[in-house]
Amino acid sequence: RNSGVTAVVEGVGDHGCEYMTGGRVLILGPVGRNFGAGMSGGVAYVLDEAGDFAERCSTGNVSLRRLDATGREVVRDLAERHLALTGSARAKQVLNDFESYAKRFMVLVPTDYERIMEALEDARSRQLSEDEGLLYAFNAVVLNKKAG
């Protein structure tokens, strides 16, 4: 469970990121079954070397996709920081062949969280104040309507 921190790990067992409510997690190794069950917030970046992450993931309330340009930057930055702080051989391996490894990462984002983040970005583009933006996002996601 993660409720707002940024973490880098080199593998997790069963039920990784279960009931995660916020933060970011980068996983540079294998994961067990039932990954992300009950996840309601945050983002998990998972290296799927075996190509079976979708089978190990609880996809009921999350979207699963490949890295986009922003995700690639996040993964690289987190791996570089992990290497600098720990001397991790695994992080070094991933970074030394990043183009190849980047194709194997999966991103797990709770669908409601993703909708809220999109609505908040829309509110920022409309130059709404923070309070107005929160209300706009609430209306857009929970009440399923947008301001004109």
Tab-separated table of N, CA and C in Angstrom:
chain	number	residue	atom	x	y	z
A	1	ARG	N	0.847	-1.182	0.000
A	1	ARG	CA	0.000	0.000	0.000
A	1	ARG	C	0.888	1.240	0.000
A	2	ASN	N	0.554	2.188	-0.824
A	2	ASN	CA	1.287	3.449	-0.895
A	2	ASN	C	0.254	4.567	-0.837
A	3	SER	N	0.496	5.521	0.026
A	3	SER	CA	-0.472	6.605	0.175
A	3	SER	C	0.131	7.964	-0.137
A	4	GLY	N	1.151	7.988	-0.991
A	4	GLY	CA	1.638	9.290	-1.415
A	4	GLY	C	3.129	9.420	-1.611
A	5	VAL	N	3.900	8.418	-1.317
A	5	VAL	CA	5.347	8.534	-1.491
A	5	VAL	C	5.763	8.043	-2.874
A	6	THR	N	6.985	8.363	-3.237
A	6	THR	CA	7.592	7.823	-4.446
A	6	THR	C	8.540	6.725	-4.008
A	7	ALA	N	8.392	5.559	-4.624
A	7	ALA	CA	9.217	4.409	-4.246
A	7	ALA	C	9.748	3.718	-5.492
A	8	VAL	N	10.953	3.182	-5.370
A	8	VAL	CA	11.536	2.338	-6.404
A	8	VAL	C	11.917	1.036	-5.737
A	9	VAL	N	11.434	-0.066	-6.307
A	9	VAL	CA	11.756	-1.391	-5.783
A	9	VAL	C	12.180	-2.282	-6.944
A	10	GLU	N	12.854	-3.358	-6.616
A	10	GLU	CA	13.378	-4.234	-7.657
A	10	GLU	C	12.588	-5.523	-7.782
A	11	GLY	N	11.387	-5.544	-7.209
A	11	GLY	CA	10.474	-6.665	-7.309
A	11	GLY	C	9.538	-6.669	-6.113
A	12	VAL	N	8.354	-7.246	-6.290
A	12	VAL	CA	7.388	-7.365	-5.200
A	12	VAL	C	6.693	-8.717	-5.305
A	13	GLY	N	6.188	-9.175	-4.178
A	13	GLY	CA	5.433	-10.424	-4.160
A	13	GLY	C	3.973	-10.187	-4.510
A	14	ASP	N	3.119	-11.073	-4.032
A	14	ASP	CA	1.684	-10.978	-4.283
A	14	ASP	C	1.109	-9.707	-3.654
A	15	HIS	N	0.094	-9.163	-4.275
A	15	HIS	CA	-0.693	-8.027	-3.777
A	15	HIS	C	0.079	-6.711	-3.750
A	16	GLY	N	1.063	-6.536	-4.615
A	16	GLY	CA	1.794	-5.275	-4.693
A	16	GLY	C	0.865	-4.125	-5.027
A	17	CYS	N	1.088	-2.997	-4.411
A	17	CYS	CA	0.314	-1.767	-4.611
A	17	CYS	C	-1.178	-1.960	-4.321
A	18	GLU	N	-1.503	-2.956	-3.537
A	18	GLU	CA	-2.898	-3.190	-3.155
A	18	GLU	C	-3.392	-2.003	-2.339
A	19	TYR	N	-4.535	-1.488	-2.684
A	19	TYR	CA	-5.171	-0.339	-2.029
A	19	TYR	C	-4.301	0.912	-2.041
A	20	MET	N	-3.448	1.046	-3.023
A	20	MET	CA	-2.626	2.245	-3.167
A	20	MET	C	-3.545	3.439	-3.404
A	21	THR	N	-3.280	4.547	-2.701
A	21	THR	CA	-4.129	5.728	-2.821
A	21	THR	C	-3.413	6.937	-3.398
A	22	GLY	N	-2.111	6.858	-3.576
A	22	GLY	CA	-1.373	7.992	-4.117
A	22	GLY	C	0.087	7.652	-4.311
A	23	GLY	N	0.821	8.608	-4.860
A	23	GLY	CA	2.248	8.429	-5.056
A	23	GLY	C	2.590	7.768	-6.374
A	24	ARG	N	3.870	7.429	-6.490
A	24	ARG	CA	4.379	6.765	-7.684
A	24	ARG	C	5.274	5.614	-7.253
A	25	VAL	N	5.179	4.517	-7.978
A	25	VAL	CA	6.012	3.350	-7.709
A	25	VAL	C	6.647	2.904	-9.017
A	26	LEU	N	7.941	2.677	-8.980
A	26	LEU	CA	8.663	2.108	-10.105
A	26	LEU	C	9.148	0.734	-9.677
A	27	ILE	N	8.769	-0.288	-10.431
A	27	ILE	CA	9.165	-1.653	-10.099
A	27	ILE	C	10.066	-2.164	-11.217
A	28	LEU	N	11.310	-2.460	-10.862
A	28	LEU	CA	12.325	-2.855	-11.829
A	28	LEU	C	12.526	-4.363	-11.897
A	29	GLY	N	11.565	-5.108	-11.398
A	29	GLY	CA	11.691	-6.562	-11.407
A	29	GLY	C	10.335	-7.222	-11.397
A	30	PRO	N	10.315	-8.507	-11.096
A	30	PRO	CA	9.067	-9.276	-11.165
A	30	PRO	C	8.051	-8.865	-10.098
A	31	VAL	N	6.780	-9.153	-10.395
A	31	VAL	CA	5.697	-8.923	-9.438
A	31	VAL	C	4.903	-10.213	-9.283
A	32	GLY	N	4.276	-10.344	-8.121
A	32	GLY	CA	3.422	-11.496	-7.869
A	32	GLY	C	2.025	-11.276	-8.430
A	33	ARG	N	1.105	-12.084	-7.980
A	33	ARG	CA	-0.270	-12.021	-8.480
A	33	ARG	C	-1.061	-10.920	-7.765
A	34	ASN	N	-2.181	-10.560	-8.346
A	34	ASN	CA	-3.145	-9.619	-7.771
A	34	ASN	C	-2.572	-8.214	-7.582
A	35	PHE	N	-1.706	-7.812	-8.468
A	35	PHE	CA	-1.074	-6.501	-8.371
A	35	PHE	C	-2.112	-5.407	-8.588
A	36	GLY	N	-2.104	-4.390	-7.742
A	36	GLY	CA	-2.967	-3.222	-7.909
A	36	GLY	C	-4.414	-3.398	-7.500
A	37	ALA	N	-4.752	-4.491	-6.817
A	37	ALA	CA	-6.140	-4.703	-6.385
A	37	ALA	C	-6.567	-3.573	-5.456
A	38	GLY	N	-7.687	-2.971	-5.729
A	38	GLY	CA	-8.210	-1.901	-4.884
A	38	GLY	C	-7.476	-0.582	-5.032
A	39	MET	N	-6.610	-0.473	-6.006
A	39	MET	CA	-5.837	0.754	-6.213
A	39	MET	C	-6.778	1.885	-6.600
A	40	SER	N	-6.698	3.019	-5.878
A	40	SER	CA	-7.603	4.128	-6.165
A	40	SER	C	-6.869	5.416	-6.520
A	41	GLY	N	-5.563	5.425	-6.398
A	41	GLY	CA	-4.798	6.625	-6.720
A	41	GLY	C	-3.352	6.288	-7.004
A	42	GLY	N	-2.640	7.269	-7.528
A	42	GLY	CA	-1.236	7.082	-7.833
A	42	GLY	C	-1.010	6.376	-9.153
A	43	VAL	N	0.269	6.133	-9.443
A	43	VAL	CA	0.667	5.506	-10.695
A	43	VAL	C	1.759	4.492	-10.400
A	44	ALA	N	1.652	3.320	-11.018
A	44	ALA	CA	2.692	2.295	-10.900
A	44	ALA	C	3.291	2.053	-12.276
A	45	TYR	N	4.615	2.077	-12.336
A	45	TYR	CA	5.372	1.775	-13.546
A	45	TYR	C	6.051	0.437	-13.301
A	46	VAL	N	5.712	-0.562	-14.109
A	46	VAL	CA	6.176	-1.928	-13.851
A	46	VAL	C	6.926	-2.461	-15.063
A	47	LEU	N	8.145	-2.937	-14.839
A	47	LEU	CA	8.911	-3.575	-15.893
A	47	LEU	C	8.354	-4.981	-16.107
A	48	ASP	N	7.830	-5.206	-17.290
A	48	ASP	CA	7.165	-6.477	-17.615
A	48	ASP	C	8.058	-7.304	-18.533
A	49	GLU	N	9.158	-7.789	-18.007
A	49	GLU	CA	10.108	-8.548	-18.830
A	49	GLU	C	9.527	-9.861	-19.327
A	50	ALA	N	8.726	-10.521	-18.510
A	50	ALA	CA	8.163	-11.825	-18.888
A	50	ALA	C	6.958	-11.686	-19.813
A	51	GLY	N	6.418	-10.482	-19.941
A	51	GLY	CA	5.270	-10.266	-20.798
A	51	GLY	C	3.963	-10.792	-20.236
A	52	ASP	N	3.915	-11.029	-18.932
A	52	ASP	CA	2.704	-11.592	-18.315
A	52	ASP	C	2.096	-10.699	-17.239
A	53	PHE	N	2.497	-9.430	-17.213
A	53	PHE	CA	2.002	-8.550	-16.155
A	53	PHE	C	0.482	-8.421	-16.193
A	54	ALA	N	-0.106	-8.336	-17.365
A	54	ALA	CA	-1.563	-8.188	-17.466
A	54	ALA	C	-2.280	-9.339	-16.777
A	55	GLU	N	-1.686	-10.517	-16.789
A	55	GLU	CA	-2.280	-11.678	-16.118
A	55	GLU	C	-2.113	-11.615	-14.607
A	56	ARG	N	-1.127	-10.891	-14.135
A	56	ARG	CA	-0.837	-10.786	-12.699
A	56	ARG	C	-1.516	-9.573	-12.069
A	57	CYS	N	-2.111	-8.759	-12.901
A	57	CYS	CA	-2.664	-7.481	-12.486
A	57	CYS	C	-4.170	-7.580	-12.285
A	58	SER	N	-4.655	-6.898	-11.267
A	58	SER	CA	-6.091	-6.793	-11.036
A	58	SER	C	-6.582	-5.583	-11.819
A	59	THR	N	-7.219	-5.810	-12.966
A	59	THR	CA	-7.554	-4.706	-13.867
A	59	THR	C	-8.983	-4.185	-13.720
A	60	GLY	N	-9.664	-4.541	-12.652
A	60	GLY	CA	-11.053	-4.133	-12.495
A	60	GLY	C	-11.280	-2.644	-12.460
A	61	ASN	N	-10.394	-1.891	-11.835
A	61	ASN	CA	-10.607	-0.455	-11.678
A	61	ASN	C	-9.399	0.359	-12.142
A	62	VAL	N	-8.565	-0.235	-12.988
A	62	VAL	CA	-7.364	0.451	-13.456
A	62	VAL	C	-7.229	0.330	-14.968
A	63	SER	N	-6.491	1.253	-15.540
A	63	SER	CA	-6.143	1.115	-16.946
A	63	SER	C	-4.680	0.704	-17.015
A	64	LEU	N	-4.377	-0.078	-17.998
A	64	LEU	CA	-3.047	-0.630	-18.181
A	64	LEU	C	-2.588	-0.259	-19.580
A	65	ARG	N	-1.425	0.381	-19.669
A	65	ARG	CA	-0.943	0.792	-20.983
A	65	ARG	C	0.583	0.831	-20.993
A	66	ARG	N	1.129	1.076	-22.156
A	66	ARG	CA	2.575	1.220	-22.329
A	66	ARG	C	2.994	2.647	-21.974
A	67	LEU	N	4.286	2.836	-21.805
A	67	LEU	CA	4.821	4.160	-21.496
A	67	LEU	C	4.592	5.129	-22.644
A	68	ASP	N	4.211	6.343	-22.310
A	68	ASP	CA	4.212	7.423	-23.286
A	68	ASP	C	5.475	8.251	-23.026
A	69	ALA	N	5.639	9.372	-23.709
A	69	ALA	CA	6.851	10.187	-23.555
A	69	ALA	C	7.028	10.682	-22.123
A	70	THR	N	5.949	11.097	-21.493
A	70	THR	CA	6.025	11.560	-20.106
A	70	THR	C	6.412	10.423	-19.176
A	71	GLY	N	5.810	9.265	-19.372
A	71	GLY	CA	6.136	8.102	-18.559
A	71	GLY	C	7.581	7.674	-18.717
A	72	ARG	N	8.101	7.742	-19.940
A	72	ARG	CA	9.503	7.401	-20.185
A	72	ARG	C	10.415	8.308	-19.368
A	73	GLU	N	10.079	9.591	-19.335
A	73	GLU	CA	10.879	10.550	-18.575
A	73	GLU	C	10.810	10.250	-17.071
A	74	VAL	N	9.631	9.944	-16.579
A	74	VAL	CA	9.463	9.619	-15.163
A	74	VAL	C	10.271	8.377	-14.806
A	75	VAL	N	10.142	7.330	-15.604
A	75	VAL	CA	10.858	6.079	-15.329
A	75	VAL	C	12.359	6.308	-15.355
A	76	ARG	N	12.840	7.005	-16.361
A	76	ARG	CA	14.286	7.267	-16.443
A	76	ARG	C	14.767	8.059	-15.230
A	77	ASP	N	14.042	9.125	-14.883
A	77	ASP	CA	14.436	9.951	-13.733
A	77	ASP	C	14.448	9.144	-12.430
A	78	LEU	N	13.407	8.342	-12.214
A	78	LEU	CA	13.347	7.543	-10.993
A	78	LEU	C	14.465	6.501	-10.955
A	79	ALA	N	14.732	5.866	-12.087
A	79	ALA	CA	15.803	4.867	-12.142
A	79	ALA	C	17.164	5.517	-11.917
A	80	GLU	N	17.384	6.693	-12.485
A	80	GLU	CA	18.653	7.403	-12.290
A	80	GLU	C	18.848	7.785	-10.825
A	81	ARG	N	17.783	8.245	-10.203
A	81	ARG	CA	17.881	8.611	-8.771
A	81	ARG	C	18.126	7.367	-7.928
A	82	HIS	N	17.444	6.277	-8.244
A	82	HIS	CA	17.629	5.019	-7.527
A	82	HIS	C	19.085	4.552	-7.658
A	83	LEU	N	19.638	4.636	-8.845
A	83	LEU	CA	21.030	4.249	-9.068
A	83	LEU	C	21.968	5.139	-8.259
A	84	ALA	N	21.741	6.434	-8.297
A	84	ALA	CA	22.603	7.370	-7.565
A	84	ALA	C	22.566	7.134	-6.058
A	85	LEU	N	21.390	6.824	-5.530
A	85	LEU	CA	21.239	6.648	-4.079
A	85	LEU	C	21.655	5.271	-3.578
A	86	THR	N	21.533	4.260	-4.443
A	86	THR	CA	21.756	2.888	-3.963
A	86	THR	C	22.880	2.144	-4.669
A	87	GLY	N	23.316	2.644	-5.820
A	87	GLY	CA	24.300	1.899	-6.605
A	87	GLY	C	23.713	0.639	-7.220
A	88	SER	N	22.420	0.580	-7.371
A	88	SER	CA	21.707	-0.600	-7.847
A	88	SER	C	22.217	-1.096	-9.202
A	89	ALA	N	22.632	-2.356	-9.222
A	89	ALA	CA	23.052	-2.982	-10.479
A	89	ALA	C	21.860	-3.110	-11.431
A	90	ARG	N	20.690	-3.344	-10.880
A	90	ARG	CA	19.482	-3.493	-11.698
A	90	ARG	C	19.137	-2.173	-12.400
A	91	ALA	N	19.157	-1.072	-11.651
A	91	ALA	CA	18.880	0.235	-12.248
A	91	ALA	C	19.915	0.554	-13.323
A	92	LYS	N	21.166	0.234	-13.065
A	92	LYS	CA	22.229	0.472	-14.048
A	92	LYS	C	21.969	-0.337	-15.318
A	93	GLN	N	21.556	-1.592	-15.167
A	93	GLN	CA	21.252	-2.455	-16.308
A	93	GLN	C	20.132	-1.850	-17.155
A	94	VAL	N	19.069	-1.407	-16.506
A	94	VAL	CA	17.931	-0.814	-17.210
A	94	VAL	C	18.354	0.475	-17.917
A	95	LEU	N	19.103	1.313	-17.231
A	95	LEU	CA	19.514	2.588	-17.817
A	95	LEU	C	20.507	2.412	-18.959
A	96	ASN	N	21.371	1.410	-18.875
A	96	ASN	CA	22.357	1.174	-19.935
A	96	ASN	C	21.714	0.733	-21.249
A	97	ASP	N	20.516	0.170	-21.184
A	97	ASP	CA	19.799	-0.248	-22.395
A	97	ASP	C	18.358	0.263	-22.320
A	98	PHE	N	18.249	1.557	-21.996
A	98	PHE	CA	16.937	2.113	-21.688
A	98	PHE	C	15.957	2.006	-22.847
A	99	GLU	N	16.400	2.211	-24.058
A	99	GLU	CA	15.474	2.157	-25.194
A	99	GLU	C	14.812	0.790	-25.298
A	100	SER	N	15.563	-0.252	-25.067
A	100	SER	CA	15.000	-1.604	-25.119
A	100	SER	C	14.076	-1.868	-23.929
A	101	TYR	N	14.514	-1.489	-22.731
A	101	TYR	CA	13.713	-1.724	-21.530
A	101	TYR	C	12.440	-0.875	-21.525
A	102	ALA	N	12.512	0.346	-22.035
A	102	ALA	CA	11.342	1.242	-22.001
A	102	ALA	C	10.144	0.618	-22.695
A	103	LYS	N	10.386	-0.190	-23.706
A	103	LYS	CA	9.299	-0.846	-24.440
A	103	LYS	C	8.604	-1.911	-23.599
A	104	ARG	N	9.221	-2.332	-22.521
A	104	ARG	CA	8.668	-3.412	-21.700
A	104	ARG	C	7.948	-2.922	-20.439
A	105	PHE	N	7.955	-1.614	-20.217
A	105	PHE	CA	7.273	-1.084	-19.034
A	105	PHE	C	5.781	-0.951	-19.282
A	106	MET	N	5.019	-1.256	-18.246
A	106	MET	CA	3.575	-1.057	-18.247
A	106	MET	C	3.256	0.012	-17.199
A	107	VAL	N	2.229	0.769	-17.464
A	107	VAL	CA	1.782	1.818	-16.540
A	107	VAL	C	0.396	1.435	-16.057
A	108	LEU	N	0.227	1.443	-14.760
A	108	LEU	CA	-1.046	1.104	-14.142
A	108	LEU	C	-1.585	2.356	-13.445
A	109	VAL	N	-2.778	2.803	-13.875
A	109	VAL	CA	-3.397	4.010	-13.318
A	109	VAL	C	-4.858	3.712	-13.023
A	110	PRO	N	-5.317	3.992	-11.797
A	110	PRO	CA	-6.749	3.817	-11.514
A	110	PRO	C	-7.590	4.701	-12.448
A	111	THR	N	-8.651	4.156	-12.985
A	111	THR	CA	-9.449	4.883	-13.977
A	111	THR	C	-10.068	6.160	-13.404
A	112	ASP	N	-10.592	6.105	-12.196
A	112	ASP	CA	-11.171	7.316	-11.603
A	112	ASP	C	-10.101	8.370	-11.337
A	113	TYR	N	-8.940	7.944	-10.874
A	113	TYR	CA	-7.821	8.860	-10.622
A	113	TYR	C	-7.403	9.533	-11.932
A	114	GLU	N	-7.319	8.748	-12.989
A	114	GLU	CA	-6.947	9.268	-14.304
A	114	GLU	C	-7.964	10.306	-14.774
A	115	ARG	N	-9.240	10.029	-14.577
A	115	ARG	CA	-10.286	10.978	-14.971
A	115	ARG	C	-10.182	12.277	-14.171
A	116	ILE	N	-9.883	12.180	-12.882
A	116	ILE	CA	-9.727	13.379	-12.049
A	116	ILE	C	-8.530	14.199	-12.521
A	117	MET	N	-7.397	13.529	-12.786
A	117	MET	CA	-6.203	14.239	-13.235
A	117	MET	C	-6.451	14.935	-14.579
A	118	GLU	N	-7.163	14.281	-15.477
A	118	GLU	CA	-7.510	14.901	-16.760
A	118	GLU	C	-8.419	16.113	-16.558
A	119	ALA	N	-9.383	15.993	-15.658
A	119	ALA	CA	-10.292	17.113	-15.391
A	119	ALA	C	-9.549	18.276	-14.741
A	120	LEU	N	-8.601	17.992	-13.853
A	120	LEU	CA	-7.809	19.061	-13.238
A	120	LEU	C	-6.941	19.757	-14.278
A	121	GLU	N	-6.384	18.997	-15.213
A	121	GLU	CA	-5.588	19.584	-16.293
A	121	GLU	C	-6.475	20.465	-17.171
A	122	ASP	N	-7.679	20.012	-17.456
A	122	ASP	CA	-8.636	20.803	-18.222
A	122	ASP	C	-8.954	22.094	-17.481
A	123	ALA	N	-9.139	22.006	-16.174
A	123	ALA	CA	-9.437	23.194	-15.365
A	123	ALA	C	-8.270	24.188	-15.412
A	124	ARG	N	-7.032	23.667	-15.342
A	124	ARG	CA	-5.859	24.550	-15.429
A	124	ARG	C	-5.804	25.249	-16.797
A	125	SER	N	-6.127	24.496	-17.848
A	125	SER	CA	-6.099	25.101	-19.194
A	125	SER	C	-7.158	26.192	-19.327
A	126	ARG	N	-8.205	26.105	-18.526
A	126	ARG	CA	-9.258	27.139	-18.520
A	126	ARG	C	-8.913	28.281	-17.561
A	127	GLN	N	-7.734	28.185	-16.939
A	127	GLN	CA	-7.221	29.191	-16.009
A	127	GLN	C	-8.155	29.431	-14.828
A	128	LEU	N	-8.728	28.353	-14.323
A	128	LEU	CA	-9.580	28.452	-13.139
A	128	LEU	C	-8.704	28.517	-11.894
A	129	SER	N	-9.216	29.150	-10.848
A	129	SER	CA	-8.487	29.168	-9.579
A	129	SER	C	-8.422	27.740	-9.033
A	130	GLU	N	-7.614	27.524	-8.015
A	130	GLU	CA	-7.488	26.178	-7.453
A	130	GLU	C	-8.833	25.657	-6.945
A	131	ASP	N	-9.565	26.481	-6.202
A	131	ASP	CA	-10.877	26.065	-5.691
A	131	ASP	C	-11.865	25.805	-6.831
A	132	GLU	N	-11.882	26.700	-7.815
A	132	GLU	CA	-12.768	26.497	-8.966
A	132	GLU	C	-12.385	25.234	-9.732
A	133	GLY	N	-11.077	24.977	-9.847
A	133	GLY	CA	-10.598	23.798	-10.551
A	133	GLY	C	-11.005	22.512	-9.866
A	134	LEU	N	-10.929	22.501	-8.532
A	134	LEU	CA	-11.354	21.316	-7.785
A	134	LEU	C	-12.842	21.058	-7.956
A	135	LEU	N	-13.621	22.118	-7.898
A	135	LEU	CA	-15.066	21.976	-8.099
A	135	LEU	C	-15.355	21.520	-9.529
A	136	TYR	N	-14.648	22.077	-10.478
A	136	TYR	CA	-14.808	21.681	-11.875
A	136	TYR	C	-14.490	20.189	-12.035
A	137	ALA	N	-13.380	19.735	-11.459
A	137	ALA	CA	-12.990	18.322	-11.565
A	137	ALA	C	-14.019	17.429	-10.887
A	138	PHE	N	-14.506	17.833	-9.739
A	138	PHE	CA	-15.541	17.061	-9.047
A	138	PHE	C	-16.778	16.923	-9.919
A	139	ASN	N	-17.227	18.035	-10.461
A	139	ASN	CA	-18.410	18.003	-11.324
A	139	ASN	C	-18.176	17.142	-12.560
A	140	ALA	N	-17.005	17.253	-13.156
A	140	ALA	CA	-16.692	16.527	-14.379
A	140	ALA	C	-16.629	15.019	-14.138
A	141	VAL	N	-16.076	14.617	-13.013
A	141	VAL	CA	-15.861	13.194	-12.758
A	141	VAL	C	-17.003	12.557	-11.979
A	142	VAL	N	-17.370	13.154	-10.870
A	142	VAL	CA	-18.386	12.545	-10.012
A	142	VAL	C	-19.787	12.771	-10.553
A	143	LEU	N	-20.052	13.980	-10.983
A	143	LEU	CA	-21.389	14.277	-11.502
A	143	LEU	C	-21.460	14.135	-13.016
A	144	ASN	N	-20.305	13.876	-13.635
A	144	ASN	CA	-20.207	13.621	-15.076
A	144	ASN	C	-20.737	14.784	-15.917
A	145	LYS	N	-20.372	15.990	-15.507
A	145	LYS	CA	-20.739	17.151	-16.317
A	145	LYS	C	-19.608	18.167	-16.268
A	146	LYS	N	-19.482	18.949	-17.307
A	146	LYS	CA	-18.430	19.958	-17.379
A	146	LYS	C	-19.053	21.339	-17.502
A	147	ALA	N	-18.323	22.306	-16.959
A	147	ALA	CA	-18.771	23.696	-17.059
A	147	ALA	C	-18.581	24.183	-18.485
A	148	GLY	N	-19.365	25.121	-18.906
A	148	GLY	CA	-19.290	25.620	-20.270
A	148	GLY	C	-18.246	26.594	-20.512
